[in-house]
Structures are given as C-alpha cells and as structure tokens.
XYZ file of C-alpha atoms in Angstrom:
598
model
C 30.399 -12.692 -14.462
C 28.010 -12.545 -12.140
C 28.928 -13.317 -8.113
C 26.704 -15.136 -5.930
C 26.318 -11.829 -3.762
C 26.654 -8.574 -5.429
C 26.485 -6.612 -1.844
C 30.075 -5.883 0.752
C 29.299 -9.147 1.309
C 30.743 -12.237 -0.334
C 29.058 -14.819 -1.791
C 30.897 -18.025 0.205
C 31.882 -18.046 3.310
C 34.034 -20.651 5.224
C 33.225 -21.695 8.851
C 35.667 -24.006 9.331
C 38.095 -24.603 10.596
C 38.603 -22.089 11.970
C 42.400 -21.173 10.703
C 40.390 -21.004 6.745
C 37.600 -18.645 8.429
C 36.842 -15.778 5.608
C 34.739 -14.657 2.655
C 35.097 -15.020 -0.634
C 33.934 -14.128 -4.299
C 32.184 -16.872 -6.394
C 30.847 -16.623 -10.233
C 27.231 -18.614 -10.232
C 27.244 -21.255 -13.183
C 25.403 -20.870 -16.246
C 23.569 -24.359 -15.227
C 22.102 -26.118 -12.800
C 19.544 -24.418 -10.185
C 20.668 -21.751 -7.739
C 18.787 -21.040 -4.798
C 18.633 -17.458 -5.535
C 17.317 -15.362 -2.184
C 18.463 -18.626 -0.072
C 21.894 -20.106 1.246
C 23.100 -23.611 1.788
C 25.289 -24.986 4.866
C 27.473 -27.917 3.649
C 30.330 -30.551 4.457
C 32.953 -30.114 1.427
C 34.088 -33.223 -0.431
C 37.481 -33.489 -2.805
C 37.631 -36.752 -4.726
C 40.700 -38.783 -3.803
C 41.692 -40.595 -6.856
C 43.188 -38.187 -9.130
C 41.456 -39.412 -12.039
C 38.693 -38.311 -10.970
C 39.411 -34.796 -9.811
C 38.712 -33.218 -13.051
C 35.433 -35.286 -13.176
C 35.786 -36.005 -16.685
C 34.962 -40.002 -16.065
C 31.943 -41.489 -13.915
C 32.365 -42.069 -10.146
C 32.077 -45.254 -8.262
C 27.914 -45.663 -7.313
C 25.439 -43.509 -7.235
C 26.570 -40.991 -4.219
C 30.195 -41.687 -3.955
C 30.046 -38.300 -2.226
C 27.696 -38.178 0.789
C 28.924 -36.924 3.722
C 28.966 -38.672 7.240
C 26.801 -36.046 8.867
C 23.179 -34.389 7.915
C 24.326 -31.457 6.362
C 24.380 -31.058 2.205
C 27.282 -32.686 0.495
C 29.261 -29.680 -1.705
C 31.739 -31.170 -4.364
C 34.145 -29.466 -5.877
C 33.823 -30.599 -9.222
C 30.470 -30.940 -11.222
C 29.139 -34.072 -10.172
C 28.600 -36.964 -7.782
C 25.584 -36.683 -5.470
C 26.121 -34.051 -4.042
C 23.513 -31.098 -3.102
C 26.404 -28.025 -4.579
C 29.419 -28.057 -6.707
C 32.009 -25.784 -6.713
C 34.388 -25.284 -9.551
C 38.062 -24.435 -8.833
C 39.604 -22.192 -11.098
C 42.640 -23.939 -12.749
C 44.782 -20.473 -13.786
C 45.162 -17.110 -11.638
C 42.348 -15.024 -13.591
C 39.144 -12.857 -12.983
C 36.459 -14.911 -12.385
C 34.469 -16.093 -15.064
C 31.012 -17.691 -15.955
C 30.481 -21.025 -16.470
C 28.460 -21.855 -19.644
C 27.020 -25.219 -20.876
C 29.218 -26.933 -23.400
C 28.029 -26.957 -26.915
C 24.884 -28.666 -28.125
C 25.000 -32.157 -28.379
C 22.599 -35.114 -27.653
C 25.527 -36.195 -24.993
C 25.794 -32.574 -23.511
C 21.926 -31.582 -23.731
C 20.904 -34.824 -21.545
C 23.694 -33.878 -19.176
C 23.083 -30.478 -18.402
C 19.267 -31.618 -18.383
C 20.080 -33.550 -15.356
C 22.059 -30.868 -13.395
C 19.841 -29.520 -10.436
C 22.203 -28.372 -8.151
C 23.450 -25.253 -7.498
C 26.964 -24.393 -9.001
C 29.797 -21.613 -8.073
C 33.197 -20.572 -9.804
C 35.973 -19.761 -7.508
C 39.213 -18.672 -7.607
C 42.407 -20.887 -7.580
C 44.351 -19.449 -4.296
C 40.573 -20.067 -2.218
C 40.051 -23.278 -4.397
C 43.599 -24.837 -3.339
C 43.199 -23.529 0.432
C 40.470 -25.615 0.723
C 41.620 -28.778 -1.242
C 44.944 -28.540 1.083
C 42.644 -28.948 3.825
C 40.980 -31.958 2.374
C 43.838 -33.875 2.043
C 44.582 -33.525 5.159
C 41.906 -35.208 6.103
C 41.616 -34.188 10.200
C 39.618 -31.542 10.040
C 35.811 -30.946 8.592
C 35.181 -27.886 5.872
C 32.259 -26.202 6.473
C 31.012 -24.061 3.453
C 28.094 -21.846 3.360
C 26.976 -20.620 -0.147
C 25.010 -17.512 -0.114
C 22.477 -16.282 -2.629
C 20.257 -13.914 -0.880
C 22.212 -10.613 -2.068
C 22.514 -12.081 -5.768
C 20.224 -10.228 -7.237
C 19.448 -6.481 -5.981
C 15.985 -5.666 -4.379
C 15.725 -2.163 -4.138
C 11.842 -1.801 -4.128
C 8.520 -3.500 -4.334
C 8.196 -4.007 -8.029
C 10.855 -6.268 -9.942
C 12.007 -5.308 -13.788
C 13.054 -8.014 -15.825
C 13.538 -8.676 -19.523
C 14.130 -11.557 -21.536
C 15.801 -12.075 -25.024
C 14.327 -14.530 -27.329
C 13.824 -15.623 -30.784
C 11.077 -17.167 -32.833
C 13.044 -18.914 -34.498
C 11.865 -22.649 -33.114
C 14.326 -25.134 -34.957
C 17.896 -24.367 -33.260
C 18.157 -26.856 -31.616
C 17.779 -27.246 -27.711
C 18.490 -23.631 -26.759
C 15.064 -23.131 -28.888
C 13.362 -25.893 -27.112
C 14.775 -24.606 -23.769
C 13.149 -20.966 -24.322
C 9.905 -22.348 -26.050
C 9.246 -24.630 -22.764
C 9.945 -22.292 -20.331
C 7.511 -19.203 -22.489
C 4.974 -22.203 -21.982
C 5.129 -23.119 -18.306
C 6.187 -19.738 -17.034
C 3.578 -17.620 -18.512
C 1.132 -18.374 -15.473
C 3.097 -17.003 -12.923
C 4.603 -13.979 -15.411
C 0.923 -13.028 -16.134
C 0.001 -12.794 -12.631
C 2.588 -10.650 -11.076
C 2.428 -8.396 -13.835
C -1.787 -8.353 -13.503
C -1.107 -7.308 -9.857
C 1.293 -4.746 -10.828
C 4.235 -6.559 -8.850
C 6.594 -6.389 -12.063
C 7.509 -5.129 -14.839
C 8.366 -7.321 -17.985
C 10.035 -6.609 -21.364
C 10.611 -8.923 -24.112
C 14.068 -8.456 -26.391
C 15.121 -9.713 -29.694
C 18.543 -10.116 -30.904
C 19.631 -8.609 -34.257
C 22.557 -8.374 -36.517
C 23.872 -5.942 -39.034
C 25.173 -6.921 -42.367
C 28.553 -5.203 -43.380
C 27.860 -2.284 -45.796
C 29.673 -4.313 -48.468
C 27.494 -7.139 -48.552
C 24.172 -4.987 -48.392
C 22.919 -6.279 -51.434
C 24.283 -9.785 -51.707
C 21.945 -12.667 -51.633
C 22.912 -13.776 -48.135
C 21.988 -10.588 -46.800
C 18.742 -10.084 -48.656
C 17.637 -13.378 -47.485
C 18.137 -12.552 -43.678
C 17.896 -9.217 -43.536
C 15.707 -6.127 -43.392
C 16.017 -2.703 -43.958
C 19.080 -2.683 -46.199
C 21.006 -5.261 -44.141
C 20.350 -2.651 -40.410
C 18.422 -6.071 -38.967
C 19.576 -9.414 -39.938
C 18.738 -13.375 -38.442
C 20.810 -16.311 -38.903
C 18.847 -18.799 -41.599
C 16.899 -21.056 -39.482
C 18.145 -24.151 -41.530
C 21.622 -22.661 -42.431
C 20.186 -23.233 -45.771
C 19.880 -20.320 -47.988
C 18.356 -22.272 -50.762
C 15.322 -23.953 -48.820
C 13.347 -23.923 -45.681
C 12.481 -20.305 -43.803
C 14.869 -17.537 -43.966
C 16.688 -15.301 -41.542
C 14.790 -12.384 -43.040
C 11.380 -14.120 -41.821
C 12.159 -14.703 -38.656
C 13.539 -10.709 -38.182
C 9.841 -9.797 -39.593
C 8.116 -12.382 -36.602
C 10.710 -10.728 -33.855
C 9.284 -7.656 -34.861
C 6.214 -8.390 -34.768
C 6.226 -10.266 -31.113
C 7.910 -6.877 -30.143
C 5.426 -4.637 -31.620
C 2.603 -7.139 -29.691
C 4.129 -5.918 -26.900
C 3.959 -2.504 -27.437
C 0.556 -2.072 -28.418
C -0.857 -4.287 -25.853
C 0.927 -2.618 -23.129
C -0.530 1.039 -24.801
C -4.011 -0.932 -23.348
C -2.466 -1.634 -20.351
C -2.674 -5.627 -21.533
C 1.005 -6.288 -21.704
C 0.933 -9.835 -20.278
C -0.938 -10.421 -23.477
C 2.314 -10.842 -25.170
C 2.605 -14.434 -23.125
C -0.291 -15.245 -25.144
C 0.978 -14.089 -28.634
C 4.763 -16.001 -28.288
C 2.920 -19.601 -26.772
C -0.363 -19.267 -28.940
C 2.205 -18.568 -32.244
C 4.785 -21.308 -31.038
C 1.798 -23.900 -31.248
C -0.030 -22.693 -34.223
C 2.378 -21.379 -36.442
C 6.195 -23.400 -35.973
C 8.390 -24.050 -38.258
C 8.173 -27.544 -37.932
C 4.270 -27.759 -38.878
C 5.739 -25.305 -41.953
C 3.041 -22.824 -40.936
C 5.365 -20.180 -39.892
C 3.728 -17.577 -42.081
C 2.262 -13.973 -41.890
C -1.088 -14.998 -42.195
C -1.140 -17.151 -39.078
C 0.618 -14.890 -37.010
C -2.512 -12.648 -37.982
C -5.000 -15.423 -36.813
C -3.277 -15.230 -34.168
C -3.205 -11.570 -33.429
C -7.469 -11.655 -34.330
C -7.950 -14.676 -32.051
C -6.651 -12.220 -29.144
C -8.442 -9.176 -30.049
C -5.270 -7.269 -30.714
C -5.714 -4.421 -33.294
C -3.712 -5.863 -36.382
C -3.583 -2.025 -37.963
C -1.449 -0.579 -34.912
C 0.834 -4.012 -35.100
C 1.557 -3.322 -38.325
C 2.194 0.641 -38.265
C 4.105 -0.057 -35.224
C 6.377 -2.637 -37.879
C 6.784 0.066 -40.870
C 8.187 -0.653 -43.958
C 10.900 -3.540 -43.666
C 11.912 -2.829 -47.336
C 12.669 1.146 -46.989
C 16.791 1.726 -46.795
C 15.671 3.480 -42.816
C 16.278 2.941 -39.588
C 13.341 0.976 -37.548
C 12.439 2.368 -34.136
C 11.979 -0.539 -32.433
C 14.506 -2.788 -33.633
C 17.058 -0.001 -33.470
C 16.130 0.486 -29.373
C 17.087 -3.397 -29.527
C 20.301 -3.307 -30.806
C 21.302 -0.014 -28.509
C 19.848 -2.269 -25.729
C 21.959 -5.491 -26.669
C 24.996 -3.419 -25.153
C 25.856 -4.001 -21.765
C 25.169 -1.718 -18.822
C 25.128 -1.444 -14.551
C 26.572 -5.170 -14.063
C 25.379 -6.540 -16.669
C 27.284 -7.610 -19.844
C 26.220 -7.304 -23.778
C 23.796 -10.066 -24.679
C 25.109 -12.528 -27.050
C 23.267 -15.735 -26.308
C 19.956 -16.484 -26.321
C 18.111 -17.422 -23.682
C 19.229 -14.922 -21.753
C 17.179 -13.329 -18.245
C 18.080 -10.325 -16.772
C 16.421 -9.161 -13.323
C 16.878 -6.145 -12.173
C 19.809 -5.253 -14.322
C 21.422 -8.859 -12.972
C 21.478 -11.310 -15.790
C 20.236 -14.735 -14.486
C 22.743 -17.399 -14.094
C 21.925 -21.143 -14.678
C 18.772 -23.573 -15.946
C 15.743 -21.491 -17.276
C 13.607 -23.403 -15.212
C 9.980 -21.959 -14.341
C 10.172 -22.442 -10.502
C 14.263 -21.403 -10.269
C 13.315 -18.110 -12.644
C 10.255 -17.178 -9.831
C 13.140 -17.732 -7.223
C 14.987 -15.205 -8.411
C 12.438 -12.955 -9.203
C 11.167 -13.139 -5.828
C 14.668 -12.158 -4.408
C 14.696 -9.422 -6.740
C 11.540 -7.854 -3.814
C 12.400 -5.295 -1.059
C 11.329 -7.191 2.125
C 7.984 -7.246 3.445
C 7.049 -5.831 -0.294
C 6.683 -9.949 -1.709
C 3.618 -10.951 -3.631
C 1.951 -14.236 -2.192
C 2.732 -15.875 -4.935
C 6.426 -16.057 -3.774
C 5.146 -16.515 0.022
C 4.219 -20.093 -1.391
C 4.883 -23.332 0.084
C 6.556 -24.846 -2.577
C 9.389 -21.786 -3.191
C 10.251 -20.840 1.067
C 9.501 -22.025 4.347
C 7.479 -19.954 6.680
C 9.997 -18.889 9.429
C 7.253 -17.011 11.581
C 5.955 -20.940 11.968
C 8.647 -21.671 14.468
C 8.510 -20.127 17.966
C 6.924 -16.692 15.740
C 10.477 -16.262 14.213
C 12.109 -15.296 17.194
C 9.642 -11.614 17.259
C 7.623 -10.359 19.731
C 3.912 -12.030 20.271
C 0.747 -10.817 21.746
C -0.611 -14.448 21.774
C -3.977 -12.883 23.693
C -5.124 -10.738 20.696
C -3.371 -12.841 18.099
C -0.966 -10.131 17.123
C 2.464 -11.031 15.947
C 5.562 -9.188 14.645
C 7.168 -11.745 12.750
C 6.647 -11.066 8.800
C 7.435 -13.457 6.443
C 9.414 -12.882 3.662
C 11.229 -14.327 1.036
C 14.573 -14.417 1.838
C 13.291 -15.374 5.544
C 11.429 -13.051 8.025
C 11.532 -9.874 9.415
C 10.335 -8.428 13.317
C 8.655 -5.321 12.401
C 5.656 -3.962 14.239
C 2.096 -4.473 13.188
C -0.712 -2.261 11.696
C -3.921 -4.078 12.854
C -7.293 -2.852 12.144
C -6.402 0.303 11.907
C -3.931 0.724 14.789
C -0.449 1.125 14.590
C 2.174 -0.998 16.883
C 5.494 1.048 17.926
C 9.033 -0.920 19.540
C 11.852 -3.117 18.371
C 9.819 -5.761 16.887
C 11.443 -7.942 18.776
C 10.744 -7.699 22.702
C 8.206 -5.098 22.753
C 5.329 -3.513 20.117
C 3.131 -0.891 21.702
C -0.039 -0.022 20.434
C 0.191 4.025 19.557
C -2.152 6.575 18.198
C -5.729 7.499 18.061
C -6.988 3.435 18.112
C -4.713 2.434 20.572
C -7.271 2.433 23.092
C -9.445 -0.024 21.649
C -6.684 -2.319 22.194
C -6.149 -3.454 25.527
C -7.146 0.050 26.569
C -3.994 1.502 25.281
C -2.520 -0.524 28.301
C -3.611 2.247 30.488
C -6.069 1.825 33.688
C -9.958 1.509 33.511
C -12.311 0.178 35.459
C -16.175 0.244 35.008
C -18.507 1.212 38.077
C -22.420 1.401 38.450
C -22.561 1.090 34.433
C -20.300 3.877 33.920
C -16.621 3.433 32.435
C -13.759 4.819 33.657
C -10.289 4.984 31.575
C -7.185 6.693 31.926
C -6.450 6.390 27.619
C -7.621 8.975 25.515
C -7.967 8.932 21.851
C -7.150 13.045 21.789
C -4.007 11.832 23.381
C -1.120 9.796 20.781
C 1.037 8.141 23.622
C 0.641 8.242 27.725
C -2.005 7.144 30.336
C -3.627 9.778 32.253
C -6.513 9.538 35.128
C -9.375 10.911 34.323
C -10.994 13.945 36.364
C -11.663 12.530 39.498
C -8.808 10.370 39.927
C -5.110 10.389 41.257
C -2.263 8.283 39.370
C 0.329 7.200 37.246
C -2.527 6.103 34.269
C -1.806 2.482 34.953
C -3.478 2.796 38.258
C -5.573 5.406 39.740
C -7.449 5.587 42.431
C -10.353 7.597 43.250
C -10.285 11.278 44.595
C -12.434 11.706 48.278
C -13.316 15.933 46.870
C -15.047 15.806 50.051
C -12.634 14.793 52.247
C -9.923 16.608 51.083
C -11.511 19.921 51.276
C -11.247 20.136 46.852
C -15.589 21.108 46.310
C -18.425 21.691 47.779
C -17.073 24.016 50.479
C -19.847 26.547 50.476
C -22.202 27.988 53.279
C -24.890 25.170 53.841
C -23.584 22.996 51.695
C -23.703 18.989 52.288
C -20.794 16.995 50.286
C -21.285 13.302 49.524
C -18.247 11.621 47.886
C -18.783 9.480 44.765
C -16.511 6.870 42.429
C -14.994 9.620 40.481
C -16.460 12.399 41.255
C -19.277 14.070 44.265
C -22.701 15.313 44.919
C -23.166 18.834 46.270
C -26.337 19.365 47.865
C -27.852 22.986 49.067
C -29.973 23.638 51.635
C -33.280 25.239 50.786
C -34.593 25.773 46.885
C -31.084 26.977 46.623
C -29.062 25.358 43.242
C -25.349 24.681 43.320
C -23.168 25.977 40.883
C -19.718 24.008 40.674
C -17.609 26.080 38.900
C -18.322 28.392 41.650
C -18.674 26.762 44.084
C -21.540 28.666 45.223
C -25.481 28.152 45.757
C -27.630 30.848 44.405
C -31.545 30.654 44.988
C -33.672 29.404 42.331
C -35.718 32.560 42.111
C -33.013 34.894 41.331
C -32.042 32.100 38.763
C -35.111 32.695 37.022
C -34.978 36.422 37.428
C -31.298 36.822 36.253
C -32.370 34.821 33.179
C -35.034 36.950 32.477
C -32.790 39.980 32.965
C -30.764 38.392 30.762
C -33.194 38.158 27.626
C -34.334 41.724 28.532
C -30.609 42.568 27.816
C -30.181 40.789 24.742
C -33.125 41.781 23.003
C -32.163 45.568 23.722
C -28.660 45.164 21.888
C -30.667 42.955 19.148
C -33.066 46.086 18.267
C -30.166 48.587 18.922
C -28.215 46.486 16.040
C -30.939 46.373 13.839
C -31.402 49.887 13.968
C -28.117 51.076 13.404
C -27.946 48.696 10.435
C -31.552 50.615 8.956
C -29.628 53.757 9.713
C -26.252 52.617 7.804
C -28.174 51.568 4.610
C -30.086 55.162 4.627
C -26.989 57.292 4.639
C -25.324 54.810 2.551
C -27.573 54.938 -0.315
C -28.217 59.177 -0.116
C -24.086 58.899 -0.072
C -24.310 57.005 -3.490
C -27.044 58.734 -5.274
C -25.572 62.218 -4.736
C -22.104 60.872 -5.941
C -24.059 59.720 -9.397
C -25.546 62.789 -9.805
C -22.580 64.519 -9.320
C -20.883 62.109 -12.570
C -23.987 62.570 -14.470
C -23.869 66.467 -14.211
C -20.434 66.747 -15.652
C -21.952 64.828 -18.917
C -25.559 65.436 -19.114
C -27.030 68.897 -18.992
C -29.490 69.565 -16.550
C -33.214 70.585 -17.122
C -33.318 73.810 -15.543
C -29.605 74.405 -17.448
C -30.518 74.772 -20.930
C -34.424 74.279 -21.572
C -34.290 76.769 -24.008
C -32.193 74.939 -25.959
C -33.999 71.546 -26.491
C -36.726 70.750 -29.238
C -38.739 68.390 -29.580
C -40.063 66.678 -32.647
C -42.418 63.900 -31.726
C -44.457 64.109 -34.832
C -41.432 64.055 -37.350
C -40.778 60.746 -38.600
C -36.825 59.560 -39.387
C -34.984 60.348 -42.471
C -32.262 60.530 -44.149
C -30.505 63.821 -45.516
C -28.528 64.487 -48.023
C -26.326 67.789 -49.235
C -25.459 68.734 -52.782
C-alpha cells in the first residue's frame, strides 16, 4: 500500500462541511494517472440509483457526473466523467492497493482509457461522506493531495525499475516495452546531467531442489535451477524458453554494469529499445548473436559483458542475479516485487499507468525544492506560480530581482544570489542585499552622492552589513551631511594658518614657504623639510654600514669558531705532523703488490 502522502500529513482532506472537516489516509490505485507533487480541489458525486453504485454497468451519457460548479467532479466509484475517483472500501480492513484486473482484451482497453487519478479509502471515511450525499443539502468539498507521495529528501532522485525481456506476455509486456521506448529521452537526460540515479532489475525464480534436474527446470533455468523464467509461450516443447530469456535479463543487467564502469549508464536505454526492435520474439530473432550486434553497434565491450555473465551452466551462485533476488525483498515502505512493471522512486513504488509524462511527474516530486532540473520546470508538467503577482514574494521590479522560485510542487520565497551578491530577509516582504557586492547594488542602500567628479558613499565593501559616512561627513549612512572642519574648530587650527571648508573635507593653507602637516596639525618650513630629510638619510646610511659591519665581523669569528672545532675532531683521529714524523715512511717509488706468507 502506498498512501497518497507518506508525511504527518494525510493524503485527503475534507473542507466541507464543515461538521466532516478532517484528514484522512488514502491507498493511490494501481491505474489511472496521479498527479504526483500536485493536489486537486473537487465537488464529490455518489450515484443515486443503486445499480449503479458499484459501477459495474454503464451510466446514463457521457458525464452523468459533472458537477454544477467549476471545480473537478470526484466520483466515488471508477467511472463517469469525472476528473478523480475514489474507491470506498467495502469491509473494515488496512488499506490496500488497487490493481488492474486480469488481462483481457475487455480489461486492457478499459484500463487503457483510465486517466484520472484514483484513491482507496477506508469504509467508516467512505460512508461519512456517502451519508452526506444523500442528504443532499450540503456540498462535499474534497481535496486530494499528492505532493508528499513520494519523499524528496535531496537534489538527486534514485529510482529503479523491474523488467523483463521477455516481449510476448501479453499487454503488461507491451505496457513496459512502450514506455522503455518513449521514456528513454527524458531518463537519458536527467541522468546525463547527473540529476538521478537509475537502476534496472530483473525478476527471477528458484526451482525447488527436487526438480533441479527435471526438464521443466532445465528449460527455464540457469545455474542448477538458482535463476529460473516462466516459458515465454507456456510451451515447453516449442517457441523460446524461460532459460533464454534468464540469459537476455542477464545480459541487459550486465549492460548496465559495464556501461556505468564508463560512466555511460544511460546507455542501457539504448541496449533494452535497440534489442526490443531488432531482436523480439515475434520477428523470432531473439538470439545471442543479435543481442551481440547489438552490443557492437553501441561500442560496448562484448568481453566485459560476458565475464560480467559467467558461466550459466556451473552448479554456483551468480553475482548479479543473486543481488537481484536479495533485492526482490521488500524494504523502507516498499513491499517485495512480484509484478512486473513495477517503478520504485525513492524507495516509494509508483502507483498507477506507466505513462512517460505521469512517471516524470513523479520523479520530479521525488526533488528537494529549488533543487528541480528544467526539464520538470516545463510547461507541459506545472504551471509557473512566480507568473502571477511574483508568487506572492518580495520584488525589486527596478533591478529585475525577484524572490519567488519556481518549483515543482509550486514556488518558494527565498532570497536571491545575483551576480555575485547575496540577498538576506524573509523572502517575502523584504531581501537585502549583504556582503562584499552589496554595494554595487543600489549602493548597498546606503547614502552617496557625487560632487565636482568625485564620489562620495557611505557603503563599504570591507564592511558585510551597515551604512557609515565617510571621513568628512556626519550621519546615520542613509544620509550624511557634510562636516564645516573649519567652522567647528576640528583642523587647521595652527599659528598662521588660513582654513577653507570643502564638500567632505578642507584646505589648510600656511603663510610663508611654510608646508602643513595634517596629522599635526602644524606648519613646518620647507627648508628644514629638506634638511630633516637629509638628516634623515645621513642616519640611515650610518645604521646601514654599522649592520653590514657587524655582519663581516659575525662571519669572521664564526668561521675561526668552526675551523678550530674541526681541528680539534681531527686531532683525536689523525696524528699530527710534528707528533710522530719519525714514524712515517714513505715509498713513492714502490709499486703495489700483493704478499703472501708460507
């Protein structure tokens, strides 16, 4: 079972009236087309003939169930124009999944058909709001929620699908061969941009020890009976056998692998459609030798496949199809697989029609907001909520900077990063540009003004958040105002000194060749300048030659230090000269040889 919302909250919720107002638990059919990472607002509709309550005979027209008003139209039985059905449990029971009926021509155009969105719900809710029907004076409001149906914990989605080669059972085959076909465009590019992760499954069977080495088990099975396949044909003396199409799921498994060692693993989308067309049953070319044209046509090294397969005859376990059959068992909330088609996201299995667009809906849901690929930003799978009135977020319609986000399952008011500047608030009423490049946005919404050519601004990049005057200036960094240092006594208050006020800052003149020094607030003549700098050089060059020296000096005693402590090693090895003279000959003539003692 799967519920239409796997969070705290439930999956339907009633909105009125307002004595049924609550939440409630719903099991998503295994058909028709859920509107996974959406919700639907509808008026509820109970048939009143009782006949037709179980809506096992046709209705009257085409839409015997429209509603009066403009919302959706949600039946509670399986058909009848309407845009939702909801099933009511008949017994007081867990809930459980609705499946499609058996194959049939009848069933199979029937279940073709459905395109609505179905739910399972329990009796008790069920017969709450069919006693409010009948009634008749009051409307049912319903609202069906998918957008928590599958769980979106981070920006890349994992999903798996379990399949068969085998193409002639019927309309489940057909199903999973069409969808392979018209799904592999969007599977190969969300896995190209590293958005997901996809893994192909195979089911196998065992064949009881006993039967090992009966006929029926040698023709489906592999391995000594481990990995068995139901005969395509149910015909063990004709046709392909159940042991050929185990060999091909291995295979299409092993594809996998060694195209995703190259980092190529959509390739396998390739393999499954390119093999279904070439090499099918029905065109009796489903044979080894075409699923190695096959293989060659794609570049795929054909030696690695086939080590990757090992021996199907050798009485040993097989690596990869025994990781299948450990994987068939259920796990998290998902149950074992038993049926094929069968699409899991996100540990979720995937409830109703294997349709291409409804399988990218919930594959999209399966996306932590703001995290979505374009691909599900599309047109054609949600509606741009940031379109209307910029999603309710906050706007900077001046610089063209908006909060709104779209996403998915709707929007989200988060604020920006634009070229390289980060917004800061609620998303919502305010975003404030922060940081380093804030003030090449509006100035950081601080003060500036620009005088004579020269620009004033009270936002510095060496400063993360705030507004704060620059020297010269008095005020709050949204406005300042310009300082009168004059005036108010703050420079130029030496002897003989004439103050002339400027925007943002002054002009100290001296009288005479005298030069004024600000940080002093002094004037010193212009001669003495030159003299104290001169002085200065003097005074440097003196501590230059002093350093020098003392360096010359360091190295001397340094290296008489070193070559007295040698000579003091070398004396307690080496005699000296003047030591043992006496002792030392010399044979400069004598050539080398070799003695010898007897």
């Amino acid at each position: 079972m799967v519920s239409l919302s796997e969070s705290d909250e439930d999956g339907i919720s009633v909105l009125s009236p307002q004595s049924l107002r609550s939440k409630h638990d719903a099991a998503i059919g295994n058909f028709g087309l859920p509107d996974y990472g959406g919700s639907m607002v509808g008026t509820v509709v109970y048939p009143k003939k009782p006949a037709s309550t179980y809506g096992c005979s046709p209705f009257d027209g085409d839409r015997p169930f429209k509603s009066d008003g403009s919302r959706p139209t949600i039946l509670v039985l399986d058909r009848g124009g309407a845009a939702a059905l909801i099933v009511v449990d008949s017994i007081d029971e867990p809930l459980i999944t609705m499946d499609s009926p058996e194959a049939s021509t009848t069933a199979d155009d029937f279940i073709e058909k459905l395109t609505i969105p179905s739910a399972f719900v329990h009796l008790s809710f069920g017969q709450s709001i069919k006693d409010a029907l009948l009634k008749g004076d009051q409307e049912v409001l319903l609202k069906l929620d998918w957008s928590e149906s599958v769980p979106h914990p981070d920006q890349r989605v994992e999903y798996e699908l379990w399949t068969n080669s085998n193409d002639e059972c019927g309309a489940r085959c057909d199903e999973q061969m069409n969808f392979i076909k018209n799904f592999k465009g969007h599977a190969q590019i969300l896995e190209r941009g590293g958005y997901t992760m996809f893994t192909p499954h195979y089911i196998t069977w065992y064949c009881p020890k006993p039967f090992v080495f009966s006929e029926q088990c040698k023709s489906q099975c592999i391995n000594h009976g481990r990995y068995c396949a139901p005969d395509p044909e149910q015909d063990f003396g004709e046709g392909y056998s159940g042991k050929q199409v185990v060999l091909e799921n291995l295979r299409q498994l092993c594809v996998h692998r060694v195209a995703n060692e190259t980092n190529r693993s959509w390739v396998w989308w390739d393999y499954v459609t390119d093999f279904h067309i070439r090499c099918n049953m029905k065109k009796q070319k489903y044979s080894i030798q075409c699923a190695e044209d096959v293989i060659k046509s794609l570049g795929l090294p054909s030696d690695k496949i086939q080590k990757c397969m090992g021996d199907p005859e050798a009485d040993v376990e097989n690596e990869v199809l025994k990781l299948e059959q450990d994987s068939q068992v259920g796990r998290g909330s998902r149950g074992d697989v038993t049926i094929l088609p069968t699409l899991v996201v996100n540990n979720v299995q995937y409830r109703g029609k294997l349709e291409r667009t409804a399988v990218l809906r919930a594959i999209c849901s399966g996306f932590k907001e703001t995290t979505d690929p374009p691909i599900c930003l599309s047109g054609d799978l949600e509606t741009n909520e940031c379109l209307e009135r910029n999603g309710g977020c906050w706007v900077d319609s001046e610089h063209g900077i908006s909060a709104c986000k779209d996403t998915f399952r709707g929007r989200v008011c988060e604020c920006p990063s634009v070229n390289g500047v980060q917004y800061q608030g609620d998303g919502y009423t305010f975003c404030k540009a922060v940081g380093p490049g804030r003030c090449t946005v509006d100035n950081g919404g601080c003060w500036s003004d620009i005088r004579d050519g020269k620009r004033f601004s009270a936002c510095s990049v060496n400063n993360i958040t705030g507004c704060s005057c620059p020297k010269g200036f008095r005020g709050d960094g949204h406005t300042c105002n310009d300082i009168n240092e004059c005036k108010e006594g703050l420079a130029c208050q030496c002897d003989g000194c004439t103050c002339k006020n400027t925007y943002g800052g002054y002009d100290c003149k001296c009288k005479g060749d005298k030069i004024y020094i600000a940080d002093q607030d002094e004037c010193i003549e212009r001669k003495a300048s030159k003299y104290a700098w001169f002085i200065s050089l003097v005074v440097l060059g003196v501590v230059a030659s002093a350093g020098l020296a003392g360096y010359i000096f360091y190295r001397y005693r340094l290296r008489a230090y070193m070559d007295s402590e040698i000579m003091a090693i070398m004396s307690q090895y080496m005699p000296l000269d003047n030591q043992n003279q006496s002792q030392v000959v010399v044979h400069e003539t004598e050539p080398l040889h070799h003695t010898s003692t007897v």
